[in-house]
Amino acid sequence: MPCLPVRCRALRPSPSTPAKRGKKAGNSITDPIFITSTYTFADTQSVISFIEEKQPREEYGRYGNPSERVVERKLAALEGGESALLFSSGMSALVVLLLSKLNSGDEVVFFDECYHRSREFCSKHLARFGVVTRQVKACDYDAMEAAITPRTKLLISESPTNPHLSIVDLDRFADLGRRHGVETLIDATLGTPFNIHPLAAGIDYVLHSATKYLGGHNDLLAGALVSTAEKTGIGPQPARHHRRHQLATQYYLLERGLKTFELRMSRHNENGLAVAEFLHGHPRIEKVYYPGLPSHPYHEIAKKTMRGFGGLVTFLIRDADWQQTARVVDSVKIPRIAPSLGGVESLIEQPLVMSYYECTPEDRRKFGIADNMIRLACGIENPEDLVADLKQALER
């Protein structure tokens, strides 16, 4: 048998060659999807060993899944955290954290531009169990500090906030919690780990509605919480135990989304800035909320803390009532009317109609929701097409 050329022989691994890093089950290029609801044990002793030794294997589908663990490790790496937990939604992630940390008589402080369902859960539902919720003006750190009492357990904010896109000074927020011995949480759904890094600033918990930018395709519901191993529940904190009631089920779609996350976020950032700059110079626009614009009140903080400014743009139509504003929403051709954000398709909504229709005018004013407000979540379409579409809608 003729000898192989040296070049070909070099392609043959020797018996001592270690396995390649990242080898997956079945030699698959993607992580396999496990659809089983339960996992078997060889014998009774295997069950006992699993319990006593806390072996890192699966037991029941609601408690964990091999593929889910893969996604959690990737999310923790993206955020620079030790541990991540997946949930069925971003709201579930917050609820589980609150339930794992708060007892009757405890208090939580929100900036008032946080997601209104989050604040509502605390003020209406946790209040029934004796938990006190305090809300202060967004980015008013003195007011938040004044609201802290010996019973305060958690300080909560988004950054950027939705829909006003206020930017939190992460260093100052973290320092506030640290000085008072109170843990801090940032909902970074709009910021994403591409644009901001709360844990690096000293924030205790980072929360995501992974339904949005992390998933990125408008086809899954998921949430995530990232922190240290101890805080997420591998240590004495019980968040991981409580998570058993709120586990995500579409982890494989989230893993798929993470593969294109950086590419998509670059385009989201590009589109958001292009649209915001166009709107800022249009005579029919009264105001644009976008941290990438120098006119934004938190522009300097955004430049300091953010890599990019995201794809969400909120704006007010000049001298328009809610019906005239609705006609602008109805006149665009590319964005679809829908309540979410962060996907590859652009979405548009009128907050008064989509999220605050049943609120009183007084409550809408309190929340800063104007009749002439539009929220546009830019997808990854061509930015020139998005601008041209908005131009024709505003000129109608």
XYZ file of C-alpha atoms in Angstrom, residues 6-390:
385
model
C 2.800 13.982 4.328
C 0.152 16.634 3.711
C -2.679 14.076 3.842
C -1.180 12.130 6.729
C -1.236 15.295 8.824
C -5.010 15.346 8.585
C -5.239 12.026 10.402
C -5.535 12.582 14.168
C -3.313 10.351 16.268
C -4.969 8.156 18.919
C -3.751 10.557 21.577
C -5.272 13.653 19.943
C -7.817 15.160 22.374
C -11.399 15.662 21.269
C -12.180 19.038 19.764
C -13.618 21.629 22.073
C -17.368 22.142 21.829
C -18.225 18.695 20.475
C -21.983 18.197 20.736
C -24.201 15.145 21.005
C -24.380 13.210 17.765
C -21.611 15.418 16.324
C -24.288 17.988 15.509
C -23.248 21.522 14.578
C -26.207 22.864 16.588
C -27.205 21.787 20.072
C -29.856 19.051 19.939
C -33.405 19.845 21.038
C -34.571 17.700 23.941
C -38.349 17.273 23.860
C -38.690 14.719 26.647
C -40.800 15.603 29.660
C -38.955 13.322 32.079
C -35.564 11.637 32.505
C -34.907 8.074 33.625
C -32.612 6.531 36.263
C -30.824 3.210 36.006
C -31.811 2.047 39.491
C -32.862 3.213 42.960
C -29.287 3.940 43.999
C -28.957 6.284 41.009
C -31.879 8.320 42.322
C -30.399 8.455 45.815
C -26.981 9.483 44.463
C -28.612 12.199 42.349
C -30.345 13.645 45.424
C -27.536 13.311 47.954
C -24.669 14.339 45.663
C -26.688 17.041 43.828
C -25.497 15.600 40.537
C -25.657 17.953 37.506
C -28.188 15.945 35.491
C -31.842 16.328 34.624
C -34.807 14.837 36.473
C -38.008 16.385 35.123
C -38.657 18.720 32.203
C -40.039 21.558 34.319
C -36.886 21.586 36.455
C -34.401 21.847 33.606
C -33.279 20.718 30.181
C -29.796 20.067 28.724
C -30.310 22.569 25.908
C -31.688 25.153 28.312
C -28.437 24.924 30.289
C -26.486 25.693 27.102
C -28.478 28.879 26.516
C -28.068 29.938 30.150
C -24.294 29.622 29.881
C -24.297 31.737 26.718
C -26.440 34.448 28.291
C -24.221 34.566 31.374
C -21.156 34.938 29.134
C -22.787 37.744 27.133
C -23.556 39.684 30.309
C -20.261 38.907 32.025
C -22.131 37.137 34.837
C -21.555 33.865 36.623
C -25.000 32.380 36.175
C -28.206 32.890 34.214
C -31.734 31.571 34.622
C -34.266 31.193 31.814
C -37.978 31.845 32.295
C -41.175 31.689 30.288
C -41.154 35.494 29.869
C -39.418 38.620 31.114
C -42.346 39.262 33.422
C -41.947 35.761 34.877
C -38.277 36.456 35.554
C -39.172 39.546 37.579
C -42.031 37.864 39.424
C -39.865 34.920 40.456
C -37.093 37.202 41.695
C -39.551 39.284 43.719
C -41.210 36.217 45.210
C -37.840 34.741 46.144
C -36.628 37.898 47.888
C -39.594 39.688 49.458
C -41.574 38.967 52.602
C -44.459 40.795 54.230
C -43.323 44.233 55.360
C -40.451 44.440 52.865
C -40.233 47.335 50.424
C -39.166 47.823 46.800
C -38.406 51.127 45.036
C -38.983 51.711 41.303
C -38.116 54.497 38.952
C -41.522 55.458 37.571
C -40.706 54.793 33.899
C -40.265 51.062 34.444
C -42.557 48.697 32.583
C -46.005 49.486 33.950
C -46.966 45.793 34.352
C -43.931 45.302 36.610
C -44.915 48.220 38.812
C -48.538 47.104 38.738
C -47.627 43.603 39.916
C -45.925 45.072 42.967
C -48.367 47.858 43.782
C -51.552 45.813 43.236
C -50.675 42.171 43.842
C -47.700 42.042 46.191
C -49.424 44.737 48.236
C -52.015 42.121 49.178
C -49.240 40.228 50.952
C -47.835 43.231 52.801
C -45.082 44.283 50.396
C -44.733 48.060 50.040
C -43.932 49.591 46.636
C -42.519 53.092 46.269
C -42.182 54.904 42.940
C -39.991 57.943 42.304
C -39.247 60.013 39.231
C -36.955 58.266 36.763
C -33.272 59.115 37.174
C -33.941 61.184 40.306
C -31.323 59.525 42.503
C -31.913 61.846 45.430
C -35.606 60.925 45.444
C -34.760 57.230 45.278
C -32.311 57.573 48.152
C -34.938 59.391 50.205
C -37.382 56.525 49.533
C -35.014 53.881 50.954
C -35.871 52.603 54.430
C -34.428 49.794 56.577
C -37.107 47.550 55.008
C -36.058 48.229 51.404
C -34.808 45.078 49.679
C -34.557 46.018 46.003
C -34.071 49.066 43.747
C -35.419 48.579 40.215
C -35.095 50.430 36.939
C -34.948 49.892 33.202
C -32.200 51.399 31.081
C -33.154 52.644 28.586
C -36.715 53.050 29.831
C -39.733 52.273 27.680
C -41.121 54.283 25.893
C -39.351 57.479 27.024
C -35.823 56.069 26.616
C -34.369 57.680 29.724
C -30.849 56.447 30.522
C -29.796 55.425 34.020
C -26.329 56.297 35.277
C -25.425 52.703 36.136
C -22.459 53.597 38.343
C -24.555 55.984 40.414
C -27.469 53.548 40.648
C -25.193 50.725 41.790
C -23.435 52.971 44.302
C -26.792 54.001 45.758
C -27.689 50.394 46.464
C -24.244 49.518 47.738
C -24.119 52.380 50.243
C -27.503 51.408 51.689
C -27.001 47.652 51.564
C -29.863 47.225 49.063
C -29.641 45.026 45.980
C -30.182 46.568 42.541
C -31.828 45.321 39.363
C -31.641 46.740 35.834
C -34.078 45.599 33.179
C -31.740 45.834 30.184
C -34.206 44.550 27.590
C -33.848 47.677 25.463
C -30.151 48.105 26.216
C -29.144 44.481 25.533
C -25.690 43.112 26.378
C -24.535 44.491 23.028
C -25.008 48.088 24.173
C -24.748 48.157 27.995
C -23.135 46.085 30.779
C -24.894 46.654 34.121
C -23.040 43.909 36.006
C -19.704 45.532 35.194
C -21.009 48.715 36.831
C -21.830 46.829 40.032
C -25.538 46.115 39.474
C -26.658 42.923 41.253
C -29.195 41.577 38.739
C -29.775 42.051 35.013
C -33.181 41.131 33.624
C -34.213 40.614 30.005
C -37.397 40.001 28.158
C -35.616 37.626 25.787
C -38.733 37.778 23.638
C -37.274 41.009 22.265
C -33.734 41.573 20.953
C -32.134 38.400 22.325
C -34.595 36.152 20.502
C -34.967 38.651 17.718
C -37.495 36.978 15.431
C -40.899 37.700 16.996
C -41.551 33.974 17.426
C -40.884 33.126 21.065
C -41.630 34.197 24.623
C -38.772 33.973 27.105
C -37.111 35.838 29.954
C -33.708 35.761 31.604
C -32.088 36.792 34.851
C -28.294 37.076 35.147
C -26.209 37.551 38.281
C -23.752 35.663 40.459
C -24.194 31.951 41.061
C -25.215 32.632 44.650
C -27.834 35.237 43.798
C -29.493 33.181 41.060
C -29.939 30.282 43.428
C -27.031 27.888 43.108
C -26.073 29.111 46.578
C -28.481 29.890 49.435
C -30.755 32.238 47.431
C -33.869 30.384 46.231
C -34.492 32.023 42.820
C -33.555 28.858 40.915
C -35.904 26.806 43.064
C -38.798 29.217 42.453
C -37.963 29.191 38.734
C -39.278 25.631 38.542
C -42.762 27.115 38.247
C -41.844 29.504 35.401
C -39.384 27.650 33.160
C -39.017 28.702 29.513
C -40.020 26.175 26.863
C -38.647 27.731 23.643
C -34.988 27.846 24.628
C -33.900 26.444 21.241
C -35.381 29.473 19.467
C -33.498 31.734 21.850
C -30.262 29.890 21.126
C -30.873 30.379 17.415
C -31.450 34.091 17.963
C -28.209 34.487 19.901
C -26.230 33.244 16.904
C -27.124 36.384 14.940
C -27.428 38.726 17.929
C -24.385 40.910 17.200
C -25.236 41.272 13.510
C -28.842 42.187 14.242
C -28.006 44.671 16.983
C -25.616 46.522 14.686
C -28.456 47.045 12.214
C -30.978 47.891 14.948
C -28.600 50.585 16.206
C -28.041 51.886 12.679
C -31.744 51.993 11.865
C -32.741 53.591 15.152
C -30.263 56.433 14.710
C -31.178 57.009 11.046
C -34.900 57.165 11.823
C -34.393 59.391 14.877
C -32.266 61.866 12.920
C -34.838 62.011 10.127
C -37.717 62.573 12.528
C -35.778 65.184 14.502
C -35.584 67.384 11.422
C -39.138 66.881 10.169
C -41.587 69.814 10.544
C -44.485 67.551 11.530
C -42.601 66.149 14.529
C -42.904 67.875 17.887
C -40.359 65.801 19.831
C -38.173 62.719 19.420
C -37.145 60.475 22.327
C -33.867 58.797 21.337
C -30.696 58.775 23.458
C -28.480 58.971 20.386
C -29.667 62.518 19.650
C -27.817 65.441 21.285
C -31.239 66.886 22.152
C -32.021 63.962 24.452
C -31.681 64.948 28.137
C -29.557 61.872 28.908
C -27.438 61.942 25.747
C -24.152 62.461 27.598
C -24.850 59.579 29.985
C -25.859 57.424 27.012
C -22.576 58.185 25.250
C -20.692 57.211 28.407
C -22.565 53.991 29.172
C -23.791 52.661 25.814
C -22.076 51.170 22.791
C -25.077 51.987 20.588
C -28.500 53.471 21.199
C -30.862 50.702 20.090
C -33.674 50.433 17.597
C -36.550 51.936 19.585
C -37.635 55.475 18.693
C -40.533 57.311 20.340
C -41.879 60.554 18.872
C -44.752 63.040 19.103
C -46.746 64.311 16.115
C -46.998 68.103 16.155
C -50.464 69.604 16.800
C -52.179 66.205 16.494
C -54.944 64.578 18.499
C -55.057 60.835 19.000
C -57.090 60.190 15.822
C -54.677 62.158 13.642
C -51.789 60.315 15.269
C -53.516 57.004 14.531
C -53.681 57.929 10.850
C -49.910 58.242 10.743
C -49.589 54.790 12.318
C -52.067 53.386 9.789
C -50.265 55.010 6.835
C -46.855 53.343 7.181
C -46.323 50.311 4.964
C -43.272 48.524 6.382
C -43.808 48.406 10.163
C -46.622 46.201 11.424
C -48.913 47.393 14.207
C -48.005 45.281 17.240
C -47.064 45.686 20.935
C -43.574 44.173 20.991
C -40.079 45.191 19.851
C -36.624 43.824 19.124
C -37.470 41.533 16.209
C -36.183 41.570 12.651
C -39.488 43.087 11.492
C -40.225 46.714 12.364
C -43.241 47.216 14.627
C -45.191 50.382 15.351
C -47.797 51.321 17.932
C -49.628 54.214 19.503
C -49.074 53.667 23.257
C -52.400 55.295 24.145
C -54.252 52.652 22.103
C -51.994 49.623 22.503
C -51.104 49.690 26.200
C -52.994 52.495 27.956
C -56.403 52.553 26.253
C -58.266 51.578 29.423
C -56.401 54.096 31.595
C -57.949 57.413 32.522
C -56.540 60.585 30.917
C -55.177 61.515 34.335
C -53.288 58.236 34.628
C -51.923 58.600 31.093
C -50.633 62.049 31.929
C -49.073 60.653 35.108
C -47.301 57.964 33.068
C -46.196 60.488 30.433
C -48.259 58.866 27.674
C -49.340 61.632 25.293
C -52.245 61.322 22.840
C -49.877 62.162 19.963
C -47.150 59.657 20.909
C -45.910 56.927 18.538
C -43.409 54.192 19.365
C -41.468 52.670 16.473
C -39.351 49.556 17.018
C -36.999 49.498 14.049
C -36.255 46.062 12.662
C -33.358 45.189 10.383
C -34.833 46.416 7.113
C -32.915 48.860 4.913
C -32.730 52.174 6.812
C -33.431 54.194 3.664
C -36.661 52.229 3.161
C -37.786 52.914 6.728
C -37.103 56.634 6.375
C -38.893 56.821 3.026
C -41.890 55.011 4.480
C -42.132 57.390 7.417
